[in-house]
Amino acid sequence: MTDTAILEIVELNDGEIVLRSAEGEGEPLLRIRFSEEAAELLRQSRFEVAQEMIDHAITRSKLWQEESEEQVLPSTVH
């Protein structure tokens, strides 16, 4: 990938939601697969939940922060 990669979030035919290069080449960077029970509970919101999960991971990741920014964020697992 280049320094300015264009990424997309896509739902595949098997229901798996992936984050991948917009060119669609290579292995996806991230895969989200909901269990049958979770998929049933979420129904049509499944894609939106996956988008929020990815957005949260990217915005809270130290990979996307400047090195000079030393920000400690509490982590909570529900």
Short mmCIF file of N, CA, C and O in Angstrom, two decimals:
data_model
loop_
_atom_site.label_atom_id
_atom_site.label_comp_id
_atom_site.label_asym_id
_atom_site.label_seq_id
_atom_site.Cartn_x
_atom_site.Cartn_y
_atom_site.Cartn_z
N MET A 1 0.82 -1.19 0.00
CA MET A 1 0.00 0.00 0.00
C MET A 1 0.87 1.25 0.00
O MET A 1 1.93 1.25 0.58
N THR A 2 0.39 2.33 -0.57
CA THR A 2 1.11 3.59 -0.59
C THR A 2 0.83 4.37 0.70
O THR A 2 0.02 3.95 1.52
N ASP A 3 1.46 5.53 0.83
CA ASP A 3 1.26 6.37 2.01
C ASP A 3 -0.17 6.89 2.11
O ASP A 3 -0.68 7.13 3.19
N THR A 4 -0.82 7.08 0.97
CA THR A 4 -2.20 7.56 0.96
C THR A 4 -3.09 6.50 0.32
O THR A 4 -3.49 6.61 -0.83
N ALA A 5 -3.38 5.49 1.07
CA ALA A 5 -4.21 4.39 0.57
C ALA A 5 -5.68 4.77 0.65
O ALA A 5 -6.12 5.44 1.58
N ILE A 6 -6.42 4.35 -0.33
CA ILE A 6 -7.87 4.52 -0.32
C ILE A 6 -8.45 3.17 0.04
O ILE A 6 -8.22 2.17 -0.64
N LEU A 7 -9.20 3.16 1.15
CA LEU A 7 -9.77 1.92 1.65
C LEU A 7 -11.28 1.95 1.51
O LEU A 7 -11.90 3.01 1.46
N GLU A 8 -11.86 0.75 1.49
CA GLU A 8 -13.31 0.64 1.42
C GLU A 8 -13.78 -0.47 2.35
O GLU A 8 -13.05 -1.42 2.60
N ILE A 9 -14.99 -0.31 2.84
CA ILE A 9 -15.62 -1.33 3.66
C ILE A 9 -16.67 -1.98 2.79
O ILE A 9 -17.54 -1.29 2.23
N VAL A 10 -16.59 -3.31 2.65
CA VAL A 10 -17.46 -4.02 1.72
C VAL A 10 -18.04 -5.25 2.41
O VAL A 10 -17.35 -5.93 3.16
N GLU A 11 -19.30 -5.54 2.13
CA GLU A 11 -19.91 -6.79 2.58
C GLU A 11 -19.82 -7.79 1.45
O GLU A 11 -20.30 -7.54 0.34
N LEU A 12 -19.20 -8.92 1.73
CA LEU A 12 -19.04 -9.96 0.72
C LEU A 12 -20.30 -10.82 0.63
O LEU A 12 -21.19 -10.74 1.48
N ASN A 13 -20.38 -11.64 -0.39
CA ASN A 13 -21.55 -12.49 -0.61
C ASN A 13 -21.84 -13.42 0.56
O ASN A 13 -22.99 -13.76 0.81
N ASP A 14 -20.79 -13.84 1.29
CA ASP A 14 -20.99 -14.75 2.41
C ASP A 14 -21.38 -14.04 3.71
O ASP A 14 -21.49 -14.65 4.76
N GLY A 15 -21.57 -12.70 3.65
CA GLY A 15 -21.97 -11.93 4.82
C GLY A 15 -20.80 -11.36 5.60
O GLY A 15 -21.00 -10.56 6.52
N GLU A 16 -19.59 -11.75 5.25
CA GLU A 16 -18.41 -11.22 5.91
C GLU A 16 -18.20 -9.77 5.46
O GLU A 16 -18.40 -9.43 4.30
N ILE A 17 -17.82 -8.91 6.41
CA ILE A 17 -17.57 -7.51 6.11
C ILE A 17 -16.07 -7.30 6.21
O ILE A 17 -15.45 -7.69 7.19
N VAL A 18 -15.49 -6.69 5.17
CA VAL A 18 -14.04 -6.53 5.12
C VAL A 18 -13.65 -5.09 4.87
O VAL A 18 -14.39 -4.31 4.26
N LEU A 19 -12.46 -4.74 5.36
CA LEU A 19 -11.81 -3.48 5.05
C LEU A 19 -10.69 -3.84 4.10
O LEU A 19 -9.85 -4.69 4.42
N ARG A 20 -10.69 -3.22 2.92
CA ARG A 20 -9.70 -3.58 1.92
C ARG A 20 -9.31 -2.36 1.09
O ARG A 20 -9.95 -1.31 1.17
N SER A 21 -8.29 -2.55 0.30
CA SER A 21 -7.86 -1.52 -0.63
C SER A 21 -9.00 -1.28 -1.63
O SER A 21 -9.68 -2.22 -2.04
N ALA A 22 -9.21 -0.04 -2.02
CA ALA A 22 -10.28 0.28 -2.97
C ALA A 22 -10.08 -0.42 -4.30
O ALA A 22 -11.04 -0.66 -5.03
N GLU A 23 -8.84 -0.78 -4.62
CA GLU A 23 -8.58 -1.51 -5.86
C GLU A 23 -9.07 -2.96 -5.75
O GLU A 23 -9.16 -3.66 -6.75
N GLY A 24 -9.37 -3.40 -4.54
CA GLY A 24 -9.87 -4.76 -4.35
C GLY A 24 -8.81 -5.83 -4.53
O GLY A 24 -9.12 -7.00 -4.64
N GLU A 25 -7.54 -5.42 -4.53
CA GLU A 25 -6.46 -6.36 -4.74
C GLU A 25 -5.91 -6.84 -3.41
O GLU A 25 -5.86 -6.10 -2.45
N GLY A 26 -5.47 -8.09 -3.39
CA GLY A 26 -4.81 -8.61 -2.20
C GLY A 26 -5.76 -9.01 -1.09
O GLY A 26 -6.98 -8.92 -1.21
N GLU A 27 -5.17 -9.43 -0.01
CA GLU A 27 -5.91 -9.88 1.17
C GLU A 27 -6.53 -8.67 1.89
O GLU A 27 -5.90 -7.63 2.01
N PRO A 28 -7.77 -8.80 2.38
CA PRO A 28 -8.37 -7.70 3.15
C PRO A 28 -7.53 -7.39 4.39
O PRO A 28 -6.89 -8.27 4.96
N LEU A 29 -7.54 -6.13 4.80
CA LEU A 29 -6.81 -5.71 5.98
C LEU A 29 -7.51 -6.15 7.26
O LEU A 29 -6.87 -6.36 8.28
N LEU A 30 -8.82 -6.28 7.19
CA LEU A 30 -9.63 -6.61 8.36
C LEU A 30 -10.86 -7.37 7.90
O LEU A 30 -11.45 -7.06 6.87
N ARG A 31 -11.25 -8.37 8.71
CA ARG A 31 -12.46 -9.13 8.42
C ARG A 31 -13.35 -9.13 9.65
O ARG A 31 -12.85 -9.33 10.76
N ILE A 32 -14.63 -8.92 9.47
CA ILE A 32 -15.60 -9.01 10.56
C ILE A 32 -16.64 -10.03 10.15
O ILE A 32 -17.27 -9.91 9.09
N ARG A 33 -16.79 -11.02 10.99
CA ARG A 33 -17.80 -12.06 10.74
C ARG A 33 -18.63 -12.19 12.01
O ARG A 33 -18.11 -12.51 13.07
N PHE A 34 -19.93 -11.93 11.89
CA PHE A 34 -20.83 -12.05 13.03
C PHE A 34 -21.33 -13.49 13.13
O PHE A 34 -21.58 -14.13 12.11
N SER A 35 -21.50 -13.95 14.35
CA SER A 35 -22.09 -15.28 14.54
C SER A 35 -23.52 -15.24 14.03
O SER A 35 -24.10 -14.16 13.84
N GLU A 36 -24.09 -16.39 13.81
CA GLU A 36 -25.49 -16.44 13.33
C GLU A 36 -26.42 -15.75 14.31
O GLU A 36 -27.33 -15.02 13.91
N GLU A 37 -26.18 -15.95 15.60
CA GLU A 37 -27.02 -15.34 16.63
C GLU A 37 -26.90 -13.81 16.59
O GLU A 37 -27.91 -13.11 16.61
N ALA A 38 -25.67 -13.30 16.50
CA ALA A 38 -25.47 -11.85 16.44
C ALA A 38 -26.06 -11.27 15.16
O ALA A 38 -26.68 -10.21 15.19
N ALA A 39 -25.86 -11.96 14.05
CA ALA A 39 -26.40 -11.49 12.77
C ALA A 39 -27.92 -11.41 12.82
O ALA A 39 -28.52 -10.45 12.31
N GLU A 40 -28.54 -12.38 13.46
CA GLU A 40 -30.01 -12.38 13.60
C GLU A 40 -30.47 -11.21 14.47
O GLU A 40 -31.45 -10.55 14.16
N LEU A 41 -29.75 -10.95 15.55
CA LEU A 41 -30.11 -9.85 16.44
C LEU A 41 -29.91 -8.49 15.76
O LEU A 41 -30.72 -7.59 15.93
N LEU A 42 -28.85 -8.36 14.99
CA LEU A 42 -28.55 -7.09 14.34
C LEU A 42 -29.35 -6.87 13.06
O LEU A 42 -29.59 -5.73 12.66
N ARG A 43 -29.69 -7.95 12.40
CA ARG A 43 -30.41 -7.94 11.12
C ARG A 43 -29.81 -6.95 10.14
O ARG A 43 -28.67 -7.06 9.76
N GLN A 44 -30.56 -5.95 9.74
CA GLN A 44 -30.12 -5.00 8.72
C GLN A 44 -29.07 -4.02 9.23
O GLN A 44 -28.41 -3.34 8.43
N SER A 45 -28.87 -3.94 10.53
CA SER A 45 -27.88 -3.01 11.11
C SER A 45 -26.48 -3.59 11.12
O SER A 45 -25.53 -2.92 11.54
N ARG A 46 -26.32 -4.80 10.67
CA ARG A 46 -25.04 -5.52 10.71
C ARG A 46 -23.91 -4.70 10.05
O ARG A 46 -22.84 -4.55 10.61
N PHE A 47 -24.16 -4.16 8.89
CA PHE A 47 -23.14 -3.40 8.17
C PHE A 47 -22.79 -2.11 8.91
O PHE A 47 -21.61 -1.76 9.04
N GLU A 48 -23.79 -1.41 9.43
CA GLU A 48 -23.54 -0.17 10.16
C GLU A 48 -22.75 -0.43 11.44
O GLU A 48 -21.87 0.35 11.80
N VAL A 49 -23.03 -1.53 12.12
CA VAL A 49 -22.28 -1.88 13.33
C VAL A 49 -20.82 -2.16 12.96
O VAL A 49 -19.90 -1.69 13.64
N ALA A 50 -20.60 -2.88 11.88
CA ALA A 50 -19.23 -3.17 11.44
C ALA A 50 -18.51 -1.88 11.08
O ALA A 50 -17.32 -1.71 11.41
N GLN A 51 -19.17 -0.95 10.41
CA GLN A 51 -18.56 0.34 10.06
C GLN A 51 -18.13 1.09 11.32
O GLN A 51 -17.05 1.65 11.37
N GLU A 52 -18.99 1.10 12.32
CA GLU A 52 -18.67 1.79 13.57
C GLU A 52 -17.50 1.11 14.27
O GLU A 52 -16.64 1.79 14.85
N MET A 53 -17.44 -0.21 14.24
CA MET A 53 -16.33 -0.93 14.85
C MET A 53 -15.01 -0.55 14.18
O MET A 53 -14.01 -0.30 14.85
N ILE A 54 -15.02 -0.50 12.87
CA ILE A 54 -13.81 -0.16 12.11
C ILE A 54 -13.42 1.29 12.37
O ILE A 54 -12.25 1.59 12.63
N ASP A 55 -14.38 2.20 12.32
CA ASP A 55 -14.11 3.61 12.57
C ASP A 55 -13.52 3.80 13.96
O ASP A 55 -12.54 4.52 14.14
N HIS A 56 -14.08 3.16 14.94
CA HIS A 56 -13.60 3.26 16.32
C HIS A 56 -12.17 2.74 16.42
O HIS A 56 -11.32 3.37 17.05
N ALA A 57 -11.90 1.63 15.80
CA ALA A 57 -10.55 1.05 15.85
C ALA A 57 -9.53 1.97 15.19
O ALA A 57 -8.43 2.16 15.71
N ILE A 58 -9.89 2.57 14.08
CA ILE A 58 -8.96 3.45 13.36
C ILE A 58 -8.72 4.74 14.15
O ILE A 58 -7.58 5.16 14.32
N THR A 59 -9.77 5.36 14.63
CA THR A 59 -9.61 6.64 15.32
C THR A 59 -8.95 6.49 16.68
O THR A 59 -8.32 7.42 17.17
N ARG A 60 -9.04 5.32 17.29
CA ARG A 60 -8.41 5.10 18.60
C ARG A 60 -7.04 4.46 18.48
O ARG A 60 -6.35 4.27 19.47
N SER A 61 -6.63 4.12 17.30
CA SER A 61 -5.37 3.42 17.09
C SER A 61 -4.19 4.38 17.13
O SER A 61 -4.23 5.47 16.58
N LYS A 62 -3.11 3.96 17.77
CA LYS A 62 -1.89 4.76 17.80
C LYS A 62 -1.23 4.83 16.43
O LYS A 62 -0.40 5.68 16.17
N LEU A 63 -1.60 3.95 15.53
CA LEU A 63 -1.04 3.97 14.19
C LEU A 63 -1.41 5.24 13.45
O LEU A 63 -0.70 5.68 12.55
N TRP A 64 -2.52 5.84 13.80
CA TRP A 64 -3.01 7.01 13.08
C TRP A 64 -2.72 8.31 13.82
O TRP A 64 -3.16 9.36 13.42
N GLN A 65 -1.99 8.25 14.93
CA GLN A 65 -1.67 9.45 15.70
C GLN A 65 -0.24 9.87 15.40
O GLN A 65 0.59 9.06 15.04
N GLU A 66 0.04 11.14 15.59
CA GLU A 66 1.40 11.64 15.47
C GLU A 66 2.22 11.06 16.60
O GLU A 66 1.72 10.86 17.70
N GLU A 67 3.50 10.82 16.35
CA GLU A 67 4.37 10.26 17.37
C GLU A 67 4.47 11.16 18.58
O GLU A 67 4.62 10.70 19.70
N SER A 68 4.39 12.47 18.39
CA SER A 68 4.52 13.40 19.50
C SER A 68 3.28 13.43 20.39
O SER A 68 3.32 13.91 21.51
N GLU A 69 2.19 12.93 19.91
CA GLU A 69 0.96 12.90 20.69
C GLU A 69 0.96 11.67 21.58
O GLU A 69 0.79 10.56 21.12
N GLU A 70 1.15 11.88 22.86
CA GLU A 70 1.10 10.78 23.81
C GLU A 70 -0.23 10.86 24.53
O GLU A 70 -0.37 11.48 25.57
N GLN A 71 -1.22 10.23 23.97
CA GLN A 71 -2.56 10.28 24.52
C GLN A 71 -2.91 8.90 25.05
O GLN A 71 -2.85 7.91 24.34
N VAL A 72 -3.29 8.85 26.33
CA VAL A 72 -3.67 7.59 26.93
C VAL A 72 -5.19 7.53 26.96
O VAL A 72 -5.84 8.38 27.57
N LEU A 73 -5.74 6.55 26.27
CA LEU A 73 -7.19 6.39 26.21
C LEU A 73 -7.58 5.14 26.97
O LEU A 73 -7.01 4.08 26.74
N PRO A 74 -8.53 5.26 27.88
CA PRO A 74 -8.96 4.06 28.60
C PRO A 74 -9.67 3.10 27.66
O PRO A 74 -10.37 3.51 26.74
N SER A 75 -9.46 1.83 27.88
CA SER A 75 -10.11 0.80 27.06
C SER A 75 -11.14 0.08 27.88
O SER A 75 -10.88 -0.32 29.03
N THR A 76 -12.32 -0.08 27.31
CA THR A 76 -13.39 -0.79 27.99
C THR A 76 -13.90 -1.87 27.06
O THR A 76 -14.22 -1.60 25.92
N VAL A 77 -13.98 -3.09 27.58
CA VAL A 77 -14.53 -4.19 26.82
C VAL A 77 -15.89 -4.52 27.41
O VAL A 77 -16.02 -4.72 28.61
N HIS A 78 -16.90 -4.55 26.57
CA HIS A 78 -18.25 -4.87 27.02
C HIS A 78 -18.62 -6.25 26.63
O HIS A 78 -18.24 -6.78 25.67
#
